[in-house]
Amino acid sequence: MQTYRQALAQASQFIKDHDQFLVVSHVNPDGDATGSVLAVAHLLHFLGKSYMLVNEGASPRRFSFLKGFEQIINLSETPVDQRFRYVIAVDVADQERLGEIGPLFSDDAELLNIDHHPTNTRFGQVNVIQPEAASTTEILYDLCQRHFQQAFAPDLAEALYTGLLTDTGGFRYANTTHKVLEMAADLLTYNLRPAKIAQYALETITTGHIKILKQALDTLTFAYEQQVALMSVSLEAIHQTGVDRDDIDGLVGYPSNIAGVKVGILLKEVEQGQVKVSLRSRDTVNVAEIAQVFGGGGHAKAAGFTYRGTLAEAKQALLAKLEEVLH
Ligand code: 5GP
Ligand code: MN
């Protein structure tokens, strides 16, 4: 088995040996996905390499303060008629999470897969998978520390810090290690403004968020002696309030943070017959294992999957599985 150091060395070689990269992350990107894509972009720019940044959909507006954010192409709006041989995927647990970007890969495409999800399927030609890392940007930090020390600059530092901040929930989750805080401290030496970053990345909520929160709270239910709390967002509620995905972001925290709740769940109807499920564990329950049963994945304390069926069916199937796990 390859060590982490060996994997980082292989990744640096992949980057040094090639050019004209496609840099991608997962569907419905978060702060780590967006920060990681932009960190790779800053690194490639420093190395004088050319690249294109593409996501299947839109990147969250709250991260638009990051330098280079507008370079991330939303493929659903802007077609790209180019094919790439060298692909760098960051924060992507499996190929399905890449979304509909397959047509951008050439037939002989080679992929560098950098990720921290324990459920990662190692789908790249080169794989740097470190489940102990709090964020994918932590791995990118290690990569730069070890092989591209000269690349460190404020823009790179800000992108790395943002992924670390968001994937640790503002340095609060169990993945907030000594190393995480050392890395954060080091990154702050690049004159970052941590209060500004936290405000944009974590704290600011939209008026749309408040609108959909009011409706979602009406759907809050409990199960199994309040060990499980569920909230749902129907298509009807989304249409009625006129909110978009950015507005719905963060709702799963409400059921999850209630005292005594072990598993918090948000069920979001994304289209007719398709429900996106978010799971959060506040205890020993491993929600990644539950998500995997339904074809999804993630981390022990934060995971998700997409369910084919109605909101009611998704809820029923999930509760049946949770009963097994909790009893
Ligand atoms: P969220 O609930 O915020 O969408 O996702 C929480 C965590 O689970 C993230 O780390 C995310 O990457 C992962 N995740 C969410 N949905 C899926 C999915 O459908 N498949 C996989 N493999 N991981 C997912
Ligand atoms: Mn991540």
Tab-separated table of C-alpha atoms and ligand atoms in Angstrom:
chain	number	residue	atom	x	y	z
A	1	MET	CA	0.000	0.000	0.000
A	2	GLN	CA	1.255	3.415	-0.998
A	3	THR	CA	1.968	5.889	1.809
A	4	TYR	CA	0.455	9.369	1.926
A	5	ARG	CA	3.873	10.887	1.188
A	6	GLN	CA	4.326	8.671	-1.851
A	7	ALA	CA	0.862	9.601	-3.092
A	8	LEU	CA	1.662	13.318	-2.694
A	9	ALA	CA	4.912	12.817	-4.632
A	10	GLN	CA	2.993	11.082	-7.428
A	11	ALA	CA	0.476	13.925	-7.501
A	12	SER	CA	3.216	16.544	-7.761
A	13	GLN	CA	4.777	14.574	-10.619
A	14	PHE	CA	1.419	14.417	-12.422
A	15	ILE	CA	1.116	18.199	-12.152
A	16	LYS	CA	4.722	18.876	-13.196
A	17	ASP	CA	4.674	16.476	-16.148
A	18	HIS	CA	1.455	17.666	-17.779
A	19	ASP	CA	-0.353	20.809	-18.891
A	20	GLN	CA	-3.811	21.966	-20.069
A	21	PHE	CA	-5.668	20.597	-17.091
A	22	LEU	CA	-9.358	20.299	-16.439
A	23	VAL	CA	-10.029	20.946	-12.743
A	24	VAL	CA	-13.317	19.650	-11.352
A	25	SER	CA	-15.133	19.006	-8.103
A	26	HIS	CA	-18.421	17.490	-6.984
A	27	VAL	CA	-21.999	18.415	-7.873
A	28	ASN	CA	-23.574	20.978	-5.532
A	29	PRO	CA	-20.136	22.232	-4.551
A	30	ASP	CA	-19.461	23.445	-1.004
A	31	GLY	CA	-16.676	25.557	0.503
A	32	ASP	CA	-14.141	22.766	0.396
A	33	ALA	CA	-14.958	21.893	-3.216
A	34	THR	CA	-14.810	25.539	-4.305
A	35	GLY	CA	-11.734	26.340	-2.196
A	36	SER	CA	-9.954	23.243	-3.491
A	37	VAL	CA	-10.678	24.008	-7.153
A	38	LEU	CA	-9.424	27.573	-6.733
A	39	ALA	CA	-6.376	26.458	-4.738
A	40	VAL	CA	-5.415	24.104	-7.582
A	41	ALA	CA	-5.993	26.955	-10.041
A	42	HIS	CA	-3.661	29.255	-8.084
A	43	LEU	CA	-1.036	26.505	-7.948
A	44	LEU	CA	-1.290	25.807	-11.694
A	45	HIS	CA	-1.136	29.531	-12.442
A	46	PHE	CA	1.997	29.811	-10.322
A	47	LEU	CA	3.540	26.917	-12.277
A	48	GLY	CA	2.674	28.591	-15.591
A	49	LYS	CA	0.271	25.811	-16.561
A	50	SER	CA	-3.021	26.338	-18.372
A	51	TYR	CA	-6.277	25.040	-16.988
A	52	MET	CA	-10.050	25.238	-17.109
A	53	LEU	CA	-12.252	25.092	-14.001
A	54	VAL	CA	-15.625	23.427	-14.561
A	55	ASN	CA	-18.557	22.337	-12.442
A	56	GLU	CA	-21.764	20.695	-13.575
A	57	GLY	CA	-23.747	23.483	-11.913
A	58	ALA	CA	-23.390	26.803	-10.137
A	59	SER	CA	-20.949	27.385	-7.294
A	60	PRO	CA	-22.406	28.926	-4.115
A	61	ARG	CA	-22.463	32.724	-4.280
A	62	ARG	CA	-21.226	32.982	-0.705
A	63	PHE	CA	-17.764	31.988	-1.983
A	64	SER	CA	-17.645	34.682	-4.661
A	65	PHE	CA	-15.222	36.654	-2.455
A	66	LEU	CA	-12.522	34.129	-3.361
A	67	LYS	CA	-10.102	35.254	-6.050
A	68	GLY	CA	-10.787	33.444	-9.312
A	69	PHE	CA	-14.338	32.447	-8.365
A	70	GLU	CA	-15.733	33.812	-11.661
A	71	GLN	CA	-13.375	31.495	-13.578
A	72	ILE	CA	-15.392	28.451	-12.479
A	73	ILE	CA	-17.527	27.545	-15.467
A	74	ASN	CA	-21.097	26.403	-14.803
A	75	LEU	CA	-21.468	23.739	-17.484
A	76	SER	CA	-25.271	23.788	-17.333
A	77	GLU	CA	-25.151	27.412	-18.552
A	78	THR	CA	-21.931	27.595	-20.546
A	79	PRO	CA	-21.182	24.723	-22.914
A	80	VAL	CA	-17.534	23.728	-23.318
A	81	ASP	CA	-16.590	22.104	-26.617
A	82	GLN	CA	-13.126	21.064	-25.628
A	83	ARG	CA	-11.783	17.758	-24.375
A	84	PHE	CA	-9.106	17.324	-21.784
A	85	ARG	CA	-6.530	14.620	-21.328
A	86	TYR	CA	-5.397	15.658	-17.850
A	87	VAL	CA	-8.042	15.982	-15.187
A	88	ILE	CA	-7.675	16.960	-11.528
A	89	ALA	CA	-10.674	16.049	-9.354
A	90	VAL	CA	-10.785	17.506	-5.843
A	91	ASP	CA	-13.149	16.580	-2.979
A	92	VAL	CA	-14.940	14.028	-5.202
A	93	ALA	CA	-15.730	10.699	-3.513
A	94	ASP	CA	-16.803	8.775	-6.611
A	95	GLN	CA	-17.308	9.233	-10.338
A	96	GLU	CA	-21.027	9.760	-10.013
A	97	ARG	CA	-20.378	12.824	-7.844
A	98	LEU	CA	-18.635	14.463	-10.810
A	99	GLY	CA	-22.035	14.906	-12.454
A	100	GLU	CA	-22.558	15.308	-16.172
A	101	ILE	CA	-19.064	16.371	-17.158
A	102	GLY	CA	-17.941	13.121	-18.812
A	103	PRO	CA	-18.007	14.627	-22.335
A	104	LEU	CA	-15.118	16.906	-21.355
A	105	PHE	CA	-12.789	13.943	-20.842
A	106	SER	CA	-10.784	12.671	-23.798
A	107	ASP	CA	-10.794	8.926	-24.428
A	108	ASP	CA	-7.278	8.620	-23.044
A	109	ALA	CA	-7.934	10.943	-20.084
A	110	GLU	CA	-5.804	10.522	-16.975
A	111	LEU	CA	-7.241	11.637	-13.684
A	112	LEU	CA	-5.583	12.821	-10.488
A	113	ASN	CA	-8.011	12.179	-7.621
A	114	ILE	CA	-7.383	14.216	-4.449
A	115	ASP	CA	-9.927	13.676	-1.688
A	116	HIS	CA	-10.563	13.111	2.014
A	117	HIS	CA	-13.794	11.086	1.927
A	118	PRO	CA	-13.360	7.628	3.485
A	119	THR	CA	-15.863	6.335	0.924
A	120	ASN	CA	-13.624	7.405	-2.012
A	121	THR	CA	-13.576	4.722	-4.716
A	122	ARG	CA	-10.030	5.534	-5.957
A	123	PHE	CA	-11.293	6.152	-9.482
A	124	GLY	CA	-8.196	8.058	-10.658
A	125	GLN	CA	-4.957	6.956	-12.305
A	126	VAL	CA	-3.262	8.756	-9.400
A	127	ASN	CA	-5.115	8.799	-6.073
A	128	VAL	CA	-4.304	10.871	-3.011
A	129	ILE	CA	-6.935	9.829	-0.490
A	130	GLN	CA	-6.408	10.920	3.100
A	131	PRO	CA	-9.521	10.364	5.271
A	132	GLU	CA	-7.677	11.822	8.252
A	133	ALA	CA	-7.590	15.213	6.564
A	134	ALA	CA	-10.334	17.561	7.763
A	135	SER	CA	-10.776	18.975	4.276
A	136	THR	CA	-9.456	18.371	0.784
A	137	THR	CA	-7.708	21.741	1.108
A	138	GLU	CA	-5.707	20.236	3.991
A	139	ILE	CA	-4.322	17.675	1.528
A	140	LEU	CA	-3.594	20.437	-0.990
A	141	TYR	CA	-1.802	22.334	1.772
A	142	ASP	CA	0.354	19.259	2.433
A	143	LEU	CA	1.020	18.918	-1.298
A	144	CYS	CA	2.174	22.528	-1.543
A	145	GLN	CA	4.195	22.350	1.681
A	146	ARG	CA	6.052	19.328	0.439
A	147	HIS	CA	6.441	20.033	-3.268
A	148	PHE	CA	5.449	23.597	-4.166
A	149	GLN	CA	6.561	25.676	-1.205
A	150	GLN	CA	7.126	28.743	-3.403
A	151	ALA	CA	3.498	28.762	-4.493
A	152	PHE	CA	2.214	29.995	-1.129
A	153	ALA	CA	0.691	33.451	-1.506
A	154	PRO	CA	-2.409	35.223	-0.138
A	155	ASP	CA	-4.836	33.947	-2.818
A	156	LEU	CA	-3.756	30.337	-2.421
A	157	ALA	CA	-3.813	30.676	1.374
A	158	GLU	CA	-7.330	32.145	1.354
A	159	ALA	CA	-8.700	29.314	-0.817
A	160	LEU	CA	-7.054	26.668	1.389
A	161	TYR	CA	-8.255	28.351	4.581
A	162	THR	CA	-11.840	28.585	3.307
A	163	GLY	CA	-12.070	24.840	2.646
A	164	LEU	CA	-10.610	24.120	6.059
A	165	LEU	CA	-12.953	26.567	7.781
A	166	THR	CA	-16.129	25.288	6.124
A	167	ASP	CA	-15.426	21.547	6.381
A	168	THR	CA	-14.688	21.903	10.099
A	169	GLY	CA	-17.833	24.001	10.602
A	170	GLY	CA	-15.729	26.931	11.700
A	171	PHE	CA	-13.204	24.835	13.635
A	172	ARG	CA	-15.913	23.204	15.752
A	173	TYR	CA	-16.386	19.667	14.401
A	174	ALA	CA	-14.563	16.558	15.607
A	175	ASN	CA	-12.167	16.842	12.645
A	176	THR	CA	-10.660	20.019	14.173
A	177	THR	CA	-7.257	18.600	15.062
A	178	HIS	CA	-4.066	20.138	16.341
A	179	LYS	CA	-2.773	19.974	12.790
A	180	VAL	CA	-5.841	21.786	11.462
A	181	LEU	CA	-5.274	24.715	13.792
A	182	GLU	CA	-1.552	24.784	13.001
A	183	MET	CA	-2.376	24.901	9.327
A	184	ALA	CA	-4.919	27.675	9.937
A	185	ALA	CA	-2.364	29.621	11.964
A	186	ASP	CA	0.216	29.263	9.200
A	187	LEU	CA	-2.263	30.350	6.506
A	188	LEU	CA	-3.193	33.447	8.502
A	189	THR	CA	0.410	34.643	8.152
A	190	TYR	CA	-0.544	35.514	4.538
A	191	ASN	CA	-2.548	38.459	5.863
A	192	LEU	CA	-5.939	36.801	5.573
A	193	ARG	CA	-8.905	38.415	7.292
A	194	PRO	CA	-10.485	35.528	9.204
A	195	ALA	CA	-13.534	37.490	10.398
A	196	LYS	CA	-14.375	38.521	6.836
A	197	ILE	CA	-13.903	34.985	5.513
A	198	ALA	CA	-16.065	33.513	8.303
A	199	GLN	CA	-18.780	36.055	7.680
A	200	TYR	CA	-18.991	35.309	3.957
A	201	ALA	CA	-18.394	31.568	4.151
A	202	LEU	CA	-20.422	30.657	7.226
A	203	GLU	CA	-22.484	33.371	8.817
A	204	THR	CA	-24.319	35.408	6.216
A	205	ILE	CA	-27.801	34.114	5.451
A	206	THR	CA	-30.103	35.282	2.686
A	207	THR	CA	-33.675	36.485	3.109
A	208	GLY	CA	-34.617	33.480	0.977
A	209	HIS	CA	-33.054	31.264	3.624
A	210	ILE	CA	-35.353	32.746	6.265
A	211	LYS	CA	-38.392	32.225	4.003
A	212	ILE	CA	-37.667	28.550	3.392
A	213	LEU	CA	-36.622	28.017	7.030
A	214	LYS	CA	-40.062	29.193	8.184
A	215	GLN	CA	-41.726	26.601	5.967
A	216	ALA	CA	-39.252	23.851	6.740
A	217	LEU	CA	-39.696	24.253	10.503
A	218	ASP	CA	-43.360	23.348	10.061
A	219	THR	CA	-42.259	19.960	8.707
A	220	LEU	CA	-39.962	19.158	11.658
A	221	THR	CA	-40.739	15.726	13.087
A	222	PHE	CA	-39.028	13.373	15.482
A	223	ALA	CA	-38.642	9.608	15.620
A	224	TYR	CA	-37.290	6.969	17.966
A	225	GLU	CA	-37.608	8.877	21.245
A	226	GLN	CA	-36.327	12.089	19.643
A	227	GLN	CA	-33.042	10.476	18.648
A	228	VAL	CA	-33.879	11.348	15.048
A	229	ALA	CA	-35.124	14.701	13.787
A	230	LEU	CA	-36.263	15.235	10.212
A	231	MET	CA	-37.098	18.301	8.193
A	232	SER	CA	-38.173	18.428	4.583
A	233	VAL	CA	-38.356	20.897	1.747
A	234	SER	CA	-40.853	20.110	-0.987
A	235	LEU	CA	-40.774	21.323	-4.578
A	236	GLU	CA	-43.967	23.171	-3.799
A	237	ALA	CA	-42.293	25.066	-0.940
A	238	ILE	CA	-39.326	25.874	-3.170
A	239	HIS	CA	-41.587	27.243	-5.903
A	240	GLN	CA	-43.813	29.109	-3.509
A	241	THR	CA	-40.925	30.898	-1.792
A	242	GLY	CA	-38.905	31.316	-4.990
A	243	VAL	CA	-35.689	30.237	-3.276
A	244	ASP	CA	-32.658	28.694	-4.948
A	245	ARG	CA	-30.104	26.158	-3.773
A	246	ASP	CA	-27.942	28.753	-2.043
A	247	ASP	CA	-30.911	29.777	0.115
A	248	ILE	CA	-31.560	26.179	1.229
A	249	ASP	CA	-27.934	25.656	2.197
A	250	GLY	CA	-27.419	25.069	5.932
A	251	LEU	CA	-30.973	23.998	6.805
A	252	VAL	CA	-29.841	20.545	7.938
A	253	GLY	CA	-28.201	22.144	10.984
A	254	TYR	CA	-31.565	22.925	12.559
A	255	PRO	CA	-32.812	19.365	13.126
A	256	SER	CA	-29.277	18.159	13.850
A	257	ASN	CA	-28.483	20.634	16.617
A	258	ILE	CA	-31.525	19.948	18.800
A	259	ALA	CA	-30.526	18.652	22.243
A	260	GLY	CA	-30.740	14.866	22.450
A	261	VAL	CA	-30.903	14.342	18.696
A	262	LYS	CA	-28.394	11.785	17.423
A	263	VAL	CA	-29.178	11.977	13.719
A	264	GLY	CA	-30.491	15.079	11.961
A	265	ILE	CA	-31.955	14.774	8.489
A	266	LEU	CA	-32.968	17.124	5.714
A	267	LEU	CA	-34.975	15.750	2.814
A	268	LYS	CA	-35.044	18.057	-0.183
A	269	GLU	CA	-37.191	17.367	-3.221
A	270	VAL	CA	-34.935	18.436	-6.083
A	271	GLU	CA	-37.285	17.352	-8.847
A	272	GLN	CA	-40.383	15.202	-9.156
A	273	GLY	CA	-39.441	11.726	-7.875
A	274	GLN	CA	-35.950	12.723	-6.734
A	275	VAL	CA	-35.036	13.567	-3.150
A	276	LYS	CA	-31.624	14.754	-1.943
A	277	VAL	CA	-31.041	13.533	1.594
A	278	SER	CA	-28.549	15.130	3.996
A	279	LEU	CA	-27.572	13.271	7.173
A	280	ARG	CA	-25.732	14.630	10.212
A	281	SER	CA	-24.620	12.582	13.212
A	282	ARG	CA	-24.216	14.186	16.620
A	283	ASP	CA	-23.299	10.924	18.259
A	284	THR	CA	-21.683	7.594	17.456
A	285	VAL	CA	-23.985	6.725	14.555
A	286	ASN	CA	-21.943	6.500	11.344
A	287	VAL	CA	-24.140	8.228	8.763
A	288	ALA	CA	-21.723	7.502	5.889
A	289	GLU	CA	-22.586	3.822	6.292
A	290	ILE	CA	-26.294	4.619	6.140
A	291	ALA	CA	-25.827	6.830	3.067
A	292	GLN	CA	-23.859	4.064	1.362
A	293	VAL	CA	-26.778	1.676	1.759
A	294	PHE	CA	-28.724	4.117	-0.428
A	295	GLY	CA	-25.942	4.570	-2.970
A	296	GLY	CA	-24.466	7.736	-1.439
A	297	GLY	CA	-21.543	8.387	0.852
A	298	GLY	CA	-19.648	11.017	2.802
A	299	HIS	CA	-18.150	11.176	6.269
A	300	ALA	CA	-19.079	9.425	9.528
A	301	LYS	CA	-20.715	12.611	10.810
A	302	ALA	CA	-21.958	14.189	7.564
A	303	ALA	CA	-23.181	12.214	4.593
A	304	GLY	CA	-25.812	12.217	1.885
A	305	PHE	CA	-27.486	10.438	-0.969
A	306	THR	CA	-30.124	10.887	-3.644
A	307	TYR	CA	-33.308	8.860	-3.327
A	308	ARG	CA	-35.528	7.981	-6.289
A	309	GLY	CA	-39.095	8.334	-5.097
A	310	THR	CA	-41.322	10.753	-3.240
A	311	LEU	CA	-40.499	12.640	-0.050
A	312	ALA	CA	-42.740	10.282	1.930
A	313	GLU	CA	-41.051	7.201	0.448
A	314	ALA	CA	-37.589	8.557	1.148
A	315	LYS	CA	-38.546	9.301	4.734
A	316	GLN	CA	-40.054	5.854	5.248
A	317	ALA	CA	-37.070	4.004	3.778
A	318	LEU	CA	-34.629	6.034	5.822
A	319	LEU	CA	-36.536	5.593	9.072
A	320	ALA	CA	-36.645	1.826	8.521
A	321	LYS	CA	-32.873	1.767	8.118
A	322	LEU	CA	-32.362	4.013	11.162
A	323	GLU	CA	-34.476	1.730	13.307
A	324	GLU	CA	-32.019	-1.077	12.600
A	325	VAL	CA	-29.055	1.130	13.413
A	326	LEU	CA	-30.457	2.631	16.620
A	327	HIS	CA	-31.790	-0.558	18.132
B	1	5GP	P1	-24.475	17.368	2.181
B	1	5GP	O1	-25.485	16.714	3.049
B	1	5GP	O2	-23.996	18.655	2.781
B	1	5GP	O3	-24.882	17.478	0.770
B	1	5GP	O4	-23.221	16.411	2.170
B	1	5GP	C1	-22.567	15.997	3.333
B	1	5GP	C2	-21.396	15.121	2.976
B	1	5GP	O5	-21.833	13.948	2.309
B	1	5GP	C3	-20.407	15.776	2.033
B	1	5GP	O6	-19.121	15.387	2.430
B	1	5GP	C4	-20.739	15.226	0.689
B	1	5GP	O7	-19.625	15.178	-0.119
B	1	5GP	C5	-21.288	13.851	1.016
B	1	5GP	N1	-22.386	13.495	0.099
B	1	5GP	C6	-23.578	14.112	-0.015
B	1	5GP	N2	-24.348	13.514	-0.941
B	1	5GP	C7	-23.624	12.483	-1.430
B	1	5GP	C8	-23.863	11.490	-2.446
B	1	5GP	O8	-24.909	11.443	-3.089
B	1	5GP	N3	-22.839	10.604	-2.666
B	1	5GP	C9	-21.665	10.642	-1.969
B	1	5GP	N4	-20.723	9.717	-2.256
B	1	5GP	N5	-21.417	11.558	-1.032
B	1	5GP	C10	-22.360	12.468	-0.755
B	2	MN	MN	-14.617	18.152	1.726
